[in-house]
Short mmCIF file of C-alpha atoms in Angstrom, two decimals:
data_model
loop_
_atom_site.label_atom_id
_atom_site.label_comp_id
_atom_site.label_asym_id
_atom_site.label_seq_id
_atom_site.Cartn_x
_atom_site.Cartn_y
_atom_site.Cartn_z
CA MET A 1179 70.11 90.03 -58.96
CA ARG A 1180 73.36 88.83 -57.40
CA PRO A 1181 71.91 88.61 -53.84
CA LEU A 1182 68.97 86.67 -55.21
CA LEU A 1183 71.28 84.17 -56.93
CA LEU A 1184 73.33 83.82 -53.75
CA ALA A 1185 70.18 83.21 -51.72
CA ALA A 1186 68.99 80.61 -54.21
CA GLY A 1187 72.35 78.86 -54.02
CA LEU A 1188 72.23 78.79 -50.23
CA LEU A 1189 68.73 77.33 -50.32
CA ALA A 1190 69.91 74.61 -52.70
CA LEU A 1191 72.79 73.75 -50.36
CA VAL A 1192 70.44 73.55 -47.40
CA ALA A 1193 68.07 71.31 -49.36
CA CYS A 1194 70.90 68.88 -50.15
CA ARG A 1195 72.23 68.61 -46.61
CA ALA A 1196 71.66 65.50 -44.52
CA PRO A 1197 68.74 65.76 -42.09
CA GLU A 1198 69.77 67.26 -38.77
CA ALA A 1199 69.03 65.74 -35.40
CA GLY A 1200 65.98 68.00 -35.12
CA SER A 1201 64.48 66.90 -38.46
CA ALA A 1202 61.02 65.37 -38.44
CA PRO A 1203 61.29 61.63 -37.72
CA LEU A 1204 60.94 59.23 -40.61
CA LYS A 1205 57.79 57.24 -39.92
CA ILE A 1206 57.74 53.45 -40.24
CA GLY A 1207 54.38 51.69 -40.00
CA SER A 1208 53.13 48.21 -39.16
CA TYR A 1209 50.08 46.28 -38.02
CA GLY A 1210 49.39 43.10 -36.11
CA PRO A 1211 47.30 41.35 -33.46
CA LEU A 1212 47.73 43.16 -30.18
CA SER A 1213 44.43 41.55 -29.17
CA GLY A 1214 42.27 38.70 -30.43
CA PRO A 1215 42.98 34.99 -31.07
CA ALA A 1216 46.56 35.52 -32.28
CA ALA A 1217 47.57 38.20 -29.74
CA SER A 1218 50.70 36.21 -28.81
CA TRP A 1219 52.17 37.30 -32.14
CA GLY A 1220 51.68 40.98 -31.35
CA VAL A 1221 54.95 41.20 -29.42
CA MET A 1222 56.75 41.08 -32.77
CA LEU A 1223 55.68 44.72 -33.17
CA ARG A 1224 57.06 45.55 -29.74
CA GLY A 1225 60.31 43.82 -30.70
CA MET A 1226 60.62 46.05 -33.76
CA GLU A 1227 59.89 49.06 -31.58
CA ALA A 1228 62.67 48.08 -29.15
CA TYR A 1229 65.20 47.79 -31.98
CA ILE A 1230 64.14 51.14 -33.44
CA ASP A 1231 64.46 52.73 -29.98
CA PHE A 1232 68.00 51.30 -29.87
CA VAL A 1233 68.81 52.90 -33.23
CA ASN A 1234 67.35 56.24 -32.13
CA ALA A 1235 69.28 56.16 -28.84
CA ASN A 1236 72.48 55.89 -30.87
CA GLY A 1237 71.67 58.80 -33.17
CA GLY A 1238 69.14 57.51 -35.67
CA VAL A 1239 69.90 57.04 -39.37
CA HIS A 1240 72.03 59.81 -40.87
CA GLY A 1241 71.14 61.92 -37.85
CA ARG A 1242 67.41 61.44 -38.33
CA LYS A 1243 65.25 59.64 -35.79
CA LEU A 1244 62.75 56.96 -36.77
CA ALA A 1245 59.16 56.89 -35.51
CA PHE A 1246 57.47 53.50 -35.36
CA VAL A 1247 53.69 53.68 -35.63
CA TYR A 1248 51.53 50.56 -35.57
CA ARG A 1249 47.92 49.49 -35.33
CA ASP A 1250 46.02 46.54 -33.83
CA ASP A 1251 44.01 44.68 -36.49
CA GLN A 1252 43.24 41.71 -34.19
CA TYR A 1253 44.49 39.30 -36.93
CA ASN A 1254 41.27 40.17 -38.77
CA ALA A 1255 41.99 40.75 -42.46
CA ALA A 1256 38.77 42.76 -42.79
CA LYS A 1257 40.23 45.33 -40.38
CA THR A 1258 43.73 45.52 -41.85
CA PRO A 1259 42.96 47.81 -44.84
CA LEU A 1260 41.46 50.50 -42.61
CA ALA A 1261 44.47 50.35 -40.29
CA VAL A 1262 46.93 50.55 -43.17
CA ARG A 1263 45.08 53.40 -44.90
CA ASP A 1264 45.24 55.33 -41.64
CA LEU A 1265 48.98 54.73 -41.39
CA VAL A 1266 49.63 55.74 -45.00
CA GLU A 1267 47.16 58.59 -45.52
CA ARG A 1268 46.96 60.15 -42.05
CA GLU A 1269 50.29 59.24 -40.45
CA GLY A 1270 52.27 59.49 -43.69
CA VAL A 1271 54.48 56.45 -43.08
CA PHE A 1272 57.41 56.02 -45.43
CA ALA A 1273 57.25 52.22 -45.36
CA MET A 1274 55.36 49.28 -43.91
CA VAL A 1275 57.59 46.79 -42.08
CA GLY A 1276 56.57 43.40 -40.72
CA GLY A 1277 52.76 43.53 -40.87
CA ILE A 1278 51.54 40.23 -39.43
CA GLY A 1279 49.40 37.62 -41.17
CA THR A 1280 48.92 36.06 -44.59
CA ALA A 1281 45.35 37.13 -45.30
CA ASN A 1282 46.11 40.49 -43.71
CA GLY A 1283 49.07 41.12 -46.00
CA ARG A 1284 47.13 39.97 -49.03
CA ALA A 1285 44.39 42.48 -48.14
CA VAL A 1286 46.75 45.47 -48.36
CA ALA A 1287 49.53 44.44 -50.76
CA ASP A 1288 47.93 45.95 -53.88
CA TYR A 1289 47.04 49.16 -52.06
CA LEU A 1290 50.61 49.61 -50.84
CA ALA A 1291 51.92 48.96 -54.35
CA GLU A 1292 49.54 51.57 -55.78
CA ARG A 1293 50.68 54.09 -53.17
CA LYS A 1294 54.33 53.19 -53.88
CA VAL A 1295 54.95 52.36 -50.23
CA PRO A 1296 57.75 49.86 -49.50
CA PHE A 1297 56.37 46.70 -47.85
CA PHE A 1298 59.32 45.05 -46.14
CA THR A 1299 58.82 41.54 -44.81
CA PRO A 1300 55.10 41.06 -44.55
CA ALA A 1301 55.15 38.52 -41.71
CA SER A 1302 53.96 35.66 -43.86
CA GLY A 1303 55.65 32.92 -45.85
CA ALA A 1304 52.90 32.81 -48.49
CA ALA A 1305 54.32 32.60 -52.01
CA ILE A 1306 52.17 35.51 -53.24
CA PHE A 1307 54.48 38.06 -51.64
CA THR A 1308 57.77 37.07 -53.29
CA ASP A 1309 56.94 34.81 -56.25
CA PRO A 1310 56.99 36.48 -58.69
CA PRO A 1311 58.93 39.39 -57.19
CA ARG A 1312 56.94 42.58 -56.61
CA GLU A 1313 58.66 45.93 -56.96
CA ASN A 1314 57.84 47.14 -53.45
CA ILE A 1315 58.05 43.86 -51.47
CA TYR A 1316 61.25 42.37 -50.06
CA SER A 1317 61.23 39.78 -47.29
CA VAL A 1318 63.32 37.78 -44.83
CA TYR A 1319 60.41 35.44 -44.05
CA PRO A 1320 60.91 31.92 -45.52
CA ARG A 1321 58.08 30.48 -47.57
CA TYR A 1322 55.66 28.06 -45.91
CA ASP A 1323 55.87 25.53 -48.75
CA THR A 1324 59.66 25.53 -48.39
CA GLU A 1325 59.29 25.04 -44.65
CA GLY A 1326 56.89 22.15 -45.26
CA ARG A 1327 59.37 20.43 -47.58
CA ILE A 1328 62.19 20.84 -45.05
CA ILE A 1329 60.02 19.40 -42.28
CA GLY A 1330 58.86 16.48 -44.42
CA ARG A 1331 62.38 15.53 -45.50
CA HIS A 1332 63.66 15.79 -41.93
CA LEU A 1333 60.88 13.67 -40.45
CA ALA A 1334 60.96 10.89 -43.04
CA GLY A 1335 64.59 11.02 -44.09
CA THR A 1336 66.43 11.87 -40.87
CA LEU A 1337 64.16 10.85 -38.00
CA GLY A 1338 62.60 7.87 -39.76
CA LEU A 1339 59.04 9.05 -39.01
CA LYS A 1340 57.23 8.04 -42.19
CA ARG A 1341 53.52 8.32 -41.33
CA VAL A 1342 52.68 11.95 -40.73
CA ALA A 1343 49.49 13.98 -40.19
CA VAL A 1344 49.04 17.74 -40.46
CA LEU A 1345 46.73 20.16 -38.67
CA HIS A 1346 46.62 23.29 -40.78
CA GLN A 1347 44.89 26.63 -40.83
CA SER A 1348 42.29 27.18 -43.58
CA ASP A 1349 44.24 29.82 -45.50
CA ASP A 1350 47.34 30.18 -47.68
CA PHE A 1351 49.56 29.76 -44.63
CA GLY A 1352 48.14 26.36 -43.73
CA ALA A 1353 47.47 25.13 -47.25
CA GLN A 1354 50.94 25.96 -48.59
CA GLY A 1355 52.66 24.53 -45.54
CA ALA A 1356 50.68 21.29 -45.86
CA ALA A 1357 51.38 21.04 -49.59
CA GLY A 1358 55.11 21.46 -49.04
CA LEU A 1359 55.02 18.89 -46.24
CA ALA A 1360 53.44 16.30 -48.54
CA GLU A 1361 56.15 16.93 -51.15
CA GLY A 1362 58.95 16.71 -48.59
CA LEU A 1363 57.62 13.46 -47.14
CA ALA A 1364 57.22 11.89 -50.57
CA SER A 1365 60.79 12.81 -51.52
CA ALA A 1366 62.10 10.88 -48.48
CA GLY A 1367 59.81 7.86 -48.59
CA GLY A 1368 57.21 9.19 -46.17
CA GLU A 1369 53.45 9.59 -46.43
CA LEU A 1370 50.96 12.27 -45.41
CA VAL A 1371 48.23 10.10 -43.89
CA LEU A 1372 45.86 12.88 -42.79
CA LYS A 1373 45.15 16.55 -43.52
CA VAL A 1374 42.76 18.25 -41.12
CA ALA A 1375 41.90 21.96 -41.12
CA CYS A 1376 40.91 24.54 -38.51
CA GLN A 1377 40.42 28.28 -38.11
CA ALA A 1378 42.70 30.57 -36.12
CA SER A 1379 39.72 31.56 -33.99
CA ASP A 1380 38.63 27.99 -33.14
CA THR A 1381 38.07 27.35 -29.44
CA ASP A 1382 37.38 23.62 -29.84
CA VAL A 1383 39.44 21.26 -32.00
CA SER A 1384 38.33 18.00 -30.39
CA GLY A 1385 36.87 16.80 -33.69
CA GLN A 1386 40.17 17.33 -35.48
CA VAL A 1387 42.05 15.62 -32.65
CA SER A 1388 39.77 12.58 -32.88
CA ARG A 1389 40.69 12.21 -36.54
CA VAL A 1390 44.39 12.45 -35.69
CA VAL A 1391 44.05 9.72 -33.05
CA GLU A 1392 42.20 7.52 -35.53
CA ALA A 1393 44.90 7.99 -38.19
CA ALA A 1394 47.63 7.02 -35.67
CA PRO A 1395 50.48 9.02 -37.26
CA GLU A 1396 54.05 8.87 -35.98
CA ALA A 1397 54.20 12.68 -36.11
CA LEU A 1398 51.73 15.56 -36.22
CA VAL A 1399 52.84 18.76 -37.96
CA ILE A 1400 51.01 21.97 -37.04
CA PHE A 1401 50.61 25.03 -39.28
CA THR A 1402 48.21 27.17 -37.21
CA ALA A 1403 47.98 30.19 -34.94
CA PRO A 1404 48.82 29.56 -31.26
CA ARG A 1405 45.32 28.91 -29.90
CA PRO A 1406 44.28 25.86 -31.97
CA ALA A 1407 47.80 24.42 -31.70
CA VAL A 1408 47.70 24.61 -27.91
CA LEU A 1409 44.21 23.10 -27.74
CA ALA A 1410 45.17 20.20 -30.01
CA VAL A 1411 48.39 19.29 -28.19
CA GLN A 1412 46.76 19.61 -24.78
CA ARG A 1413 43.98 17.25 -25.88
CA LEU A 1414 46.42 14.68 -27.28
CA HIS A 1415 48.49 14.90 -24.10
CA ALA A 1416 45.40 14.34 -21.95
CA LEU A 1417 44.46 11.30 -24.04
CA GLY A 1418 47.96 9.87 -23.62
CA ASN A 1419 48.09 9.53 -27.39
CA LYS A 1420 50.56 12.21 -28.47
CA PRO A 1421 52.72 11.54 -31.55
CA GLN A 1422 55.88 13.54 -32.20
CA ILE A 1423 54.64 17.15 -32.44
CA VAL A 1424 56.32 19.42 -34.99
CA THR A 1425 55.36 23.06 -35.46
CA SER A 1426 55.99 25.79 -37.96
CA PHE A 1427 58.39 28.51 -36.87
CA VAL A 1428 55.34 30.70 -36.22
CA LEU A 1429 55.00 28.74 -32.95
CA SER A 1430 58.67 28.83 -31.95
CA ASP A 1431 58.35 31.25 -29.04
CA ALA A 1432 58.77 30.43 -25.34
CA VAL A 1433 55.20 31.64 -24.78
CA MET A 1434 54.04 28.24 -26.06
CA PHE A 1435 55.35 26.66 -22.83
CA GLN A 1436 53.13 29.02 -20.86
CA LEU A 1437 50.06 28.64 -23.06
CA ALA A 1438 50.17 24.84 -23.30
CA GLY A 1439 52.11 23.93 -20.17
CA ALA A 1440 55.80 23.05 -20.25
CA ASP A 1441 55.06 19.36 -19.65
CA VAL A 1442 52.57 19.31 -22.52
CA TRP A 1443 54.97 21.04 -24.92
CA GLU A 1444 57.99 18.95 -23.85
CA GLY A 1445 59.69 17.22 -26.78
CA THR A 1446 57.97 19.33 -29.43
CA LEU A 1447 60.09 20.09 -32.48
CA THR A 1448 59.90 23.47 -34.17
CA THR A 1449 61.71 25.17 -36.99
CA SER A 1450 63.38 28.56 -36.62
CA ALA A 1451 64.36 31.14 -39.21
CA ARG A 1452 66.59 33.20 -36.91
CA VAL A 1453 68.75 32.83 -33.80
CA LEU A 1454 67.09 31.38 -30.71
CA ALA A 1455 66.31 34.06 -28.15
CA ASN A 1456 67.73 32.10 -25.20
CA SER A 1457 70.87 30.83 -26.94
CA ASP A 1458 74.51 31.76 -26.38
CA ASP A 1459 74.83 33.06 -29.95
CA PRO A 1460 76.43 36.54 -29.75
CA ALA A 1461 73.51 38.01 -31.70
CA ALA A 1462 71.06 36.56 -29.15
CA VAL A 1463 73.13 37.91 -26.25
CA GLN A 1464 73.12 41.37 -27.83
CA TYR A 1465 69.38 41.12 -28.55
CA ARG A 1466 68.69 40.38 -24.87
CA ASP A 1467 70.82 43.34 -23.83
CA VAL A 1468 68.98 45.71 -26.18
CA LEU A 1469 65.63 44.35 -25.04
CA LYS A 1470 66.56 44.83 -21.38
CA ARG A 1471 67.60 48.44 -21.99
CA HIS A 1472 64.82 49.54 -24.32
CA ALA A 1473 61.85 47.27 -23.51
CA PRO A 1474 62.43 45.69 -20.10
CA ASP A 1475 58.77 44.71 -19.84
CA LEU A 1476 58.95 42.49 -22.93
CA PRO A 1477 59.56 38.74 -22.62
CA VAL A 1478 62.69 37.21 -24.10
CA GLY A 1479 61.44 35.00 -26.91
CA ASN A 1480 61.59 34.19 -30.58
CA PHE A 1481 58.63 36.44 -31.40
CA THR A 1482 60.46 39.55 -30.20
CA VAL A 1483 63.58 38.26 -31.98
CA SER A 1484 61.42 38.23 -35.12
CA GLY A 1485 60.75 41.93 -34.62
CA PHE A 1486 64.52 42.51 -34.66
CA ALA A 1487 64.81 40.27 -37.73
CA PHE A 1488 62.32 42.39 -39.66
CA ALA A 1489 63.75 45.75 -38.60
CA GLN A 1490 67.51 45.15 -38.83
CA PRO A 1491 67.82 44.72 -42.61
CA PHE A 1492 65.33 47.50 -43.31
CA VAL A 1493 67.23 49.99 -41.15
CA GLU A 1494 70.47 48.87 -42.82
CA ALA A 1495 68.87 49.57 -46.21
CA LEU A 1496 67.80 53.02 -45.01
CA ASP A 1497 71.38 53.69 -43.95
CA ARG A 1498 72.73 52.58 -47.33
CA ALA A 1499 70.07 54.64 -49.14
CA GLY A 1500 71.62 57.86 -47.84
CA PRO A 1501 70.32 60.93 -46.02
CA ASP A 1502 67.37 61.50 -48.36
CA PRO A 1503 65.75 58.07 -48.75
CA THR A 1504 63.16 57.32 -51.40
CA PRO A 1505 61.48 53.97 -52.05
CA GLU A 1506 63.64 53.50 -55.14
CA LYS A 1507 66.84 54.19 -53.18
CA VAL A 1508 65.80 51.69 -50.50
CA TYR A 1509 65.10 48.99 -53.11
CA ALA A 1510 68.48 49.65 -54.73
CA ALA A 1511 70.14 49.47 -51.32
CA LEU A 1512 68.51 46.12 -50.56
CA ARG A 1513 69.84 44.75 -53.84
CA THR A 1514 73.37 45.43 -52.58
CA PHE A 1515 72.89 42.77 -49.88
CA HIS A 1516 75.06 39.80 -50.83
CA ASP A 1517 75.31 37.33 -47.93
CA TRP A 1518 74.86 40.27 -45.58
CA ALA A 1519 74.76 39.00 -42.01
CA GLY A 1520 74.87 42.23 -40.04
CA GLY A 1521 72.47 43.82 -37.60
CA GLY A 1522 72.27 47.34 -38.97
CA PRO A 1523 73.84 50.58 -37.74
CA TYR A 1524 75.32 50.46 -34.22
CA TRP A 1525 74.93 46.66 -33.96
CA LYS A 1526 78.11 44.73 -33.23
CA GLY A 1527 78.77 41.65 -35.34
CA ASP A 1528 76.16 39.43 -36.93
CA GLY A 1529 72.46 40.16 -36.69
CA VAL A 1530 69.67 37.77 -35.77
CA ASN A 1531 69.03 36.63 -39.37
CA PRO A 1532 71.15 34.21 -41.39
CA PRO A 1533 73.06 35.83 -44.30
CA LEU A 1534 70.71 37.69 -46.66
CA THR A 1535 70.92 38.18 -50.42
CA PHE A 1536 68.58 40.22 -52.61
CA SER A 1537 68.63 40.93 -56.35
CA ASP A 1538 66.37 42.11 -59.17
CA THR A 1539 64.91 38.61 -59.41
CA ARG A 1540 65.25 37.53 -55.78
CA HIS A 1541 63.21 39.47 -53.23
CA LEU A 1542 63.30 36.73 -50.57
CA GLY A 1543 66.50 37.17 -48.60
CA HIS A 1544 66.89 33.58 -47.38
CA ASP A 1545 65.05 30.26 -47.32
CA ARG A 1546 66.84 28.29 -44.62
CA LEU A 1547 65.67 26.93 -41.28
CA PHE A 1548 66.99 24.84 -38.42
CA PHE A 1549 65.20 22.62 -35.90
CA ALA A 1550 64.94 23.17 -32.16
CA GLN A 1551 63.35 20.94 -29.53
CA ALA A 1552 61.44 21.75 -26.35
CA GLU A 1553 63.48 20.64 -23.36
CA ASN A 1554 62.66 21.60 -19.76
CA GLY A 1555 60.76 24.72 -20.75
CA ARG A 1556 63.38 25.99 -23.24
CA TRP A 1557 64.23 25.54 -26.90
CA ARG A 1558 67.44 23.66 -27.69
CA ARG A 1559 68.85 23.78 -31.21
CA VAL A 1560 69.25 20.28 -32.66
CA THR A 1561 70.30 20.76 -36.31
CA ALA A 1562 72.42 22.96 -38.53
CA TRP A 1563 70.79 25.33 -41.02
CA LEU A 1564 68.82 23.33 -43.59
CA SER A 1565 67.40 24.09 -47.02
CA GLU A 1566 64.87 22.07 -48.98
CA ASP A 1567 67.82 20.59 -50.90
CA SER A 1568 69.66 19.43 -47.77
CA GLU A 1569 70.34 15.71 -47.83
CA PRO A 1570 68.74 13.70 -44.99
CA THR A 1571 71.22 12.07 -42.64
CA THR A 1572 71.06 8.62 -41.10
CA PRO A 1573 67.76 8.26 -39.19
CA ASN A 1574 68.14 9.12 -35.53
CA LYS A 1575 66.21 10.52 -32.60
CA GLU A 1576 67.72 13.94 -31.90
#
């Protein structure tokens, strides 16, 4: 009997030990458009992969490597459930991190909740994901209605651009951004003079552009995928009738200069929810170094920065959760973030996100943005961090 008890005790000790370097990797899943009308966004997945490769190269999390497995859903919400089921049921992913798209995330959110799979930062600012808080969803992706209010207050209150139009996608992304914009404008004495909708897959927006020209706004705000945004701005530029263009942070990547033409995109304002990829911020410098070492084929840009932004806090939560993570331990670890501004294990100094705070009642880590402007084929930051409660300054042309 004594040898049996000793053997049982040894087995218990082995079971409680931290995973060794040879342990099976912990699988992290995601999905996004690697092809299709929104393929420009797909590099966010590659950005996450580069950061995870960086973590693995430094020893993993508690000695355990991470495996990042993702699927191409072509930004088609009808295809997302099949991709996610494959990741959960066949690949056995522990968590879903950064799946791209509002309708896409909506299509799988309930399934992931039923399967008790953590869903960290669905890449969407739709209110449905964080208001009210869901047990398995935490996010660092600001809400679109908040973004709209910040843009509206900045245009009308700071820049003195009172008459504003919006081109928005026909989904929660576009509708909530446009609604917030109207509220922000009204709060600063501005007016939304035109709302015109499009689809992400549209290849012709000339009708929408004609309505914008007729409305003669001082600024046009765009809440769409890259393709219709590029088509609209190119058409306005060709007509010589381009108002101040302002885009959601979903169009804040340098690829927009290539897609539209740097001269066409010149002067465009965008918001950003994380450090600019080409800036001198120490986090951006470190991001570029990691990208060069672990994904040298990837372009430096705010979309790949977004991949880092999604992965850094999740990997930090895994580290805080201990050597045997469970969904509940990860949620508890996230709730210990109080103005956390790091970049996860092995990262030096601040990460690419602004400070993050989570709690039982707050599953959205931050809701701040700043503005950047297109200048000679690059983004230049032109404001401090802003919230929807930030007071407009004296009108000026930044």
